[in-house]
GROMACS .gro file of C-alpha atoms in nm:
model
  226
    1UNK     CA    1   5.453   3.325   1.268
    2UNK     CA    2   5.103   3.354   1.414
    3UNK     CA    3   4.829   3.200   1.197
    4UNK     CA    4   4.589   3.469   1.050
    5UNK     CA    5   4.221   3.474   1.164
    6UNK     CA    6   4.000   3.270   0.935
    7UNK     CA    7   3.874   3.489   0.656
    8UNK     CA    8   3.536   3.409   0.475
    9UNK     CA    9   3.401   3.639   0.203
   10UNK     CA   10   3.043   3.619   0.074
   11UNK     CA   11   2.985   3.505  -0.281
   12UNK     CA   12   3.351   3.398  -0.317
   13UNK     CA   13   3.466   3.030  -0.350
   14UNK     CA   14   3.659   2.886  -0.063
   15UNK     CA   15   3.882   2.581  -0.032
   16UNK     CA   16   3.799   2.413   0.301
   17UNK     CA   17   3.980   2.135   0.474
   18UNK     CA   18   3.925   1.940   0.805
   19UNK     CA   19   4.135   1.662   0.940
   20UNK     CA   20   4.079   1.405   1.207
   21UNK     CA   21   4.214   1.477   1.545
   22UNK     CA   22   4.575   1.346   1.564
   23UNK     CA   23   4.502   1.214   1.206
   24UNK     CA   24   4.267   0.958   1.336
   25UNK     CA   25   4.001   0.798   1.105
   26UNK     CA   26   3.688   0.996   1.068
   27UNK     CA   27   3.535   0.766   0.807
   28UNK     CA   28   3.567   0.393   0.849
   29UNK     CA   29   3.289   0.255   0.619
   30UNK     CA   30   3.104   0.360   0.307
   31UNK     CA   31   2.798   0.424   0.521
   32UNK     CA   32   2.998   0.696   0.713
   33UNK     CA   33   3.062   0.884   0.389
   34UNK     CA   34   2.701   0.881   0.298
   35UNK     CA   35   2.581   1.000   0.636
   36UNK     CA   36   2.831   1.292   0.626
   37UNK     CA   37   2.726   1.383   0.278
   38UNK     CA   38   2.355   1.379   0.370
   39UNK     CA   39   2.415   1.617   0.659
   40UNK     CA   40   2.638   1.833   0.440
   41UNK     CA   41   2.374   1.865   0.176
   42UNK     CA   42   2.114   1.962   0.426
   43UNK     CA   43   2.344   2.208   0.612
   44UNK     CA   44   2.459   2.377   0.280
   45UNK     CA   45   2.100   2.426   0.178
   46UNK     CA   46   2.000   2.564   0.515
   47UNK     CA   47   2.278   2.812   0.542
   48UNK     CA   48   2.296   2.898   0.161
   49UNK     CA   49   2.632   2.746   0.090
   50UNK     CA   50   2.698   2.610  -0.268
   51UNK     CA   51   2.921   2.304  -0.271
   52UNK     CA   52   3.122   2.288  -0.594
   53UNK     CA   53   3.350   1.995  -0.518
   54UNK     CA   54   3.445   1.768  -0.234
   55UNK     CA   55   3.657   1.473  -0.134
   56UNK     CA   56   3.624   1.241   0.170
   57UNK     CA   57   3.915   1.026   0.267
   58UNK     CA   58   3.950   0.816   0.579
   59UNK     CA   59   4.125   1.094   0.789
   60UNK     CA   60   4.000   1.417   0.630
   61UNK     CA   61   3.744   1.593   0.416
   62UNK     CA   62   3.788   1.893   0.171
   63UNK     CA   63   3.542   2.118  -0.003
   64UNK     CA   64   3.526   2.388  -0.261
   65UNK     CA   65   3.219   2.600  -0.159
   66UNK     CA   66   3.072   2.941  -0.201
   67UNK     CA   67   2.880   3.102   0.094
   68UNK     CA   68   2.596   3.353   0.040
   69UNK     CA   69   2.721   3.547   0.346
   70UNK     CA   70   3.016   3.568   0.581
   71UNK     CA   71   2.864   3.349   0.848
   72UNK     CA   72   2.704   3.061   0.649
   73UNK     CA   73   3.010   2.854   0.592
   74UNK     CA   74   3.095   2.825   0.957
   75UNK     CA   75   2.730   2.766   1.047
   76UNK     CA   76   2.693   2.484   0.788
   77UNK     CA   77   3.014   2.313   0.903
   78UNK     CA   78   2.916   2.342   1.269
   79UNK     CA   79   2.576   2.182   1.191
   80UNK     CA   80   2.746   1.887   1.005
   81UNK     CA   81   2.961   1.840   1.306
   82UNK     CA   82   2.668   1.850   1.558
   83UNK     CA   83   2.502   1.564   1.375
   84UNK     CA   84   2.800   1.359   1.241
   85UNK     CA   85   3.027   1.345   1.547
   86UNK     CA   86   2.774   1.214   1.804
   87UNK     CA   87   2.643   0.965   1.541
   88UNK     CA   88   3.003   0.845   1.469
   89UNK     CA   89   3.095   0.826   1.842
   90UNK     CA   90   2.780   0.618   1.914
   91UNK     CA   91   2.844   0.385   1.622
   92UNK     CA   92   3.199   0.311   1.708
   93UNK     CA   93   3.174   0.328   2.090
   94UNK     CA   94   3.402   0.627   2.134
   95UNK     CA   95   3.373   0.970   2.291
   96UNK     CA   96   3.540   1.314   2.258
   97UNK     CA   97   3.645   1.537   1.972
   98UNK     CA   98   3.675   1.381   1.627
   99UNK     CA   99   3.798   1.680   1.423
  100UNK     CA  100   4.128   1.860   1.472
  101UNK     CA  101   4.025   2.202   1.583
  102UNK     CA  102   3.846   2.437   1.348
  103UNK     CA  103   3.839   2.381   0.979
  104UNK     CA  104   4.095   2.566   0.767
  105UNK     CA  105   3.996   2.770   0.457
  106UNK     CA  106   4.142   2.972   0.172
  107UNK     CA  107   3.961   3.238  -0.027
  108UNK     CA  108   3.992   3.153  -0.404
  109UNK     CA  109   4.042   3.381  -0.698
  110UNK     CA  110   3.776   3.195  -0.915
  111UNK     CA  111   3.899   3.327  -1.253
  112UNK     CA  112   4.250   3.190  -1.203
  113UNK     CA  113   4.228   2.902  -0.958
  114UNK     CA  114   3.876   2.752  -0.926
  115UNK     CA  115   3.931   2.470  -1.174
  116UNK     CA  116   4.279   2.396  -1.036
  117UNK     CA  117   4.137   2.381  -0.686
  118UNK     CA  118   3.847   2.162  -0.790
  119UNK     CA  119   4.081   1.906  -0.952
  120UNK     CA  120   4.326   1.930  -0.661
  121UNK     CA  121   4.043   1.832  -0.418
  122UNK     CA  122   3.890   1.556  -0.622
  123UNK     CA  123   4.230   1.389  -0.695
  124UNK     CA  124   4.305   1.363  -0.328
  125UNK     CA  125   4.089   1.042  -0.364
  126UNK     CA  126   4.348   0.882  -0.601
  127UNK     CA  127   4.501   0.577  -0.448
  128UNK     CA  128   4.263   0.573  -0.158
  129UNK     CA  129   4.047   0.270  -0.211
  130UNK     CA  130   3.736   0.367  -0.017
  131UNK     CA  131   3.752   0.742  -0.072
  132UNK     CA  132   3.477   0.924  -0.251
  133UNK     CA  133   3.476   1.252  -0.444
  134UNK     CA  134   3.260   1.472  -0.675
  135UNK     CA  135   3.472   1.385  -0.982
  136UNK     CA  136   3.199   1.134  -1.109
  137UNK     CA  137   2.964   1.417  -1.109
  138UNK     CA  138   3.189   1.646  -1.306
  139UNK     CA  139   3.294   1.378  -1.546
  140UNK     CA  140   2.942   1.265  -1.621
  141UNK     CA  141   2.947   0.922  -1.442
  142UNK     CA  142   2.653   1.003  -1.218
  143UNK     CA  143   2.486   1.326  -1.093
  144UNK     CA  144   2.555   1.420  -0.732
  145UNK     CA  145   2.284   1.604  -0.541
  146UNK     CA  146   2.531   1.763  -0.307
  147UNK     CA  147   2.701   1.958  -0.594
  148UNK     CA  148   2.591   2.298  -0.718
  149UNK     CA  149   2.797   2.358  -1.030
  150UNK     CA  150   2.984   2.682  -1.046
  151UNK     CA  151   2.938   2.915  -1.330
  152UNK     CA  152   3.295   2.851  -1.458
  153UNK     CA  153   3.211   2.482  -1.490
  154UNK     CA  154   2.906   2.570  -1.696
  155UNK     CA  155   3.126   2.783  -1.910
  156UNK     CA  156   3.318   2.479  -2.015
  157UNK     CA  157   3.053   2.380  -2.280
  158UNK     CA  158   2.701   2.443  -2.391
  159UNK     CA  159   2.577   2.091  -2.308
  160UNK     CA  160   2.640   1.859  -2.024
  161UNK     CA  161   2.834   1.619  -2.254
  162UNK     CA  162   3.067   1.918  -2.368
  163UNK     CA  163   3.122   2.028  -2.003
  164UNK     CA  164   3.203   1.676  -1.885
  165UNK     CA  165   3.437   1.615  -2.173
  166UNK     CA  166   3.612   1.940  -2.118
  167UNK     CA  167   3.653   1.873  -1.743
  168UNK     CA  168   3.799   1.526  -1.818
  169UNK     CA  169   4.041   1.683  -2.059
  170UNK     CA  170   4.154   1.925  -1.780
  171UNK     CA  171   4.193   1.635  -1.537
  172UNK     CA  172   4.410   1.437  -1.775
  173UNK     CA  173   4.661   1.726  -1.802
  174UNK     CA  174   4.733   1.683  -1.427
  175UNK     CA  175   4.845   1.960  -1.191
  176UNK     CA  176   5.219   2.034  -1.168
  177UNK     CA  177   5.403   1.986  -0.843
  178UNK     CA  178   5.432   2.356  -0.817
  179UNK     CA  179   5.054   2.407  -0.853
  180UNK     CA  180   4.984   2.134  -0.586
  181UNK     CA  181   5.221   2.302  -0.344
  182UNK     CA  182   5.070   2.651  -0.385
  183UNK     CA  183   4.717   2.530  -0.335
  184UNK     CA  184   4.808   2.306  -0.026
  185UNK     CA  185   5.017   2.596   0.130
  186UNK     CA  186   4.728   2.840   0.092
  187UNK     CA  187   4.460   2.628   0.254
  188UNK     CA  188   4.676   2.499   0.532
  189UNK     CA  189   4.802   2.850   0.626
  190UNK     CA  190   4.471   3.032   0.570
  191UNK     CA  191   4.607   3.257   0.282
  192UNK     CA  192   4.393   3.366  -0.012
  193UNK     CA  193   4.479   3.197  -0.335
  194UNK     CA  194   4.497   3.424  -0.637
  195UNK     CA  195   4.677   3.690  -0.822
  196UNK     CA  196   4.840   3.985  -0.654
  197UNK     CA  197   4.563   4.211  -0.772
  198UNK     CA  198   4.308   3.972  -0.625
  199UNK     CA  199   4.475   3.966  -0.284
  200UNK     CA  200   4.514   4.354  -0.273
  201UNK     CA  201   4.148   4.390  -0.354
  202UNK     CA  202   4.044   4.138  -0.103
  203UNK     CA  203   4.252   4.305   0.162
  204UNK     CA  204   4.092   4.644   0.081
  205UNK     CA  205   3.727   4.502   0.088
  206UNK     CA  206   3.796   4.312   0.410
  207UNK     CA  207   3.965   4.604   0.576
  208UNK     CA  208   4.205   4.364   0.748
  209UNK     CA  209   4.540   4.182   0.681
  210UNK     CA  210   4.479   3.878   0.452
  211UNK     CA  211   4.850   3.786   0.415
  212UNK     CA  212   5.119   3.724   0.675
  213UNK     CA  213   5.325   4.042   0.768
  214UNK     CA  214   5.680   4.052   0.649
  215UNK     CA  215   5.943   3.948   0.902
  216UNK     CA  216   6.134   4.224   1.081
  217UNK     CA  217   6.048   4.539   1.250
  218UNK     CA  218   5.790   4.777   1.077
  219UNK     CA  219   5.959   5.028   0.851
  220UNK     CA  220   5.962   5.378   1.003
  221UNK     CA  221   5.984   5.705   0.825
  222UNK     CA  222   6.251   5.933   0.966
  223UNK     CA  223   6.144   6.281   1.065
  224UNK     CA  224   6.270   6.551   0.838
  225UNK     CA  225   6.572   6.721   0.960
  226UNK     CA  226   6.530   7.088   1.047
   0.00000   0.00000   0.00000
């Protein structure tokens, strides 16, 4: 089944993932993470992309981000790559591509999946010793200048303490295996993540297919017999 063209929708959160080419390391030292985050912050600001959550592990990065227009997300990611890849290659004496093709993304139904997706992203860092994520920001350990909190995060409480406590409570419940599978499948295959109503509305607004076509030949209506 052919992969759908990448769909980006203005003012809608997106789950974004990019892996290293052939799963090679794209971050080797803590300084690599900080360099990447610095360029991410600058690029997001320049192209009006709000970063709500992130995780950086040695062989991949993932974001939860809302672009202000249909082009800003790709432009921001391209800018990060233009700075980070040459810097990384020069530092480690290598050449050639670093990332595996284009980044993959899934448009998110915020009302039903934003918090799940945020936790999914941040908990990719579990068990990876030198990984970094935005969980410390959301749980109140330290503010993160890369992060722009989504309105649904602010709705968790009236004060920073209430929001942080509520987010930690959500994290402690943990996502089920089924939830993890649904989120992973959506972003890796480029499908929207949301309710059936959300997907139907998205397809109507985008005026294009947003889900894979059903297998088999298209259904044909028989001509009326005379």
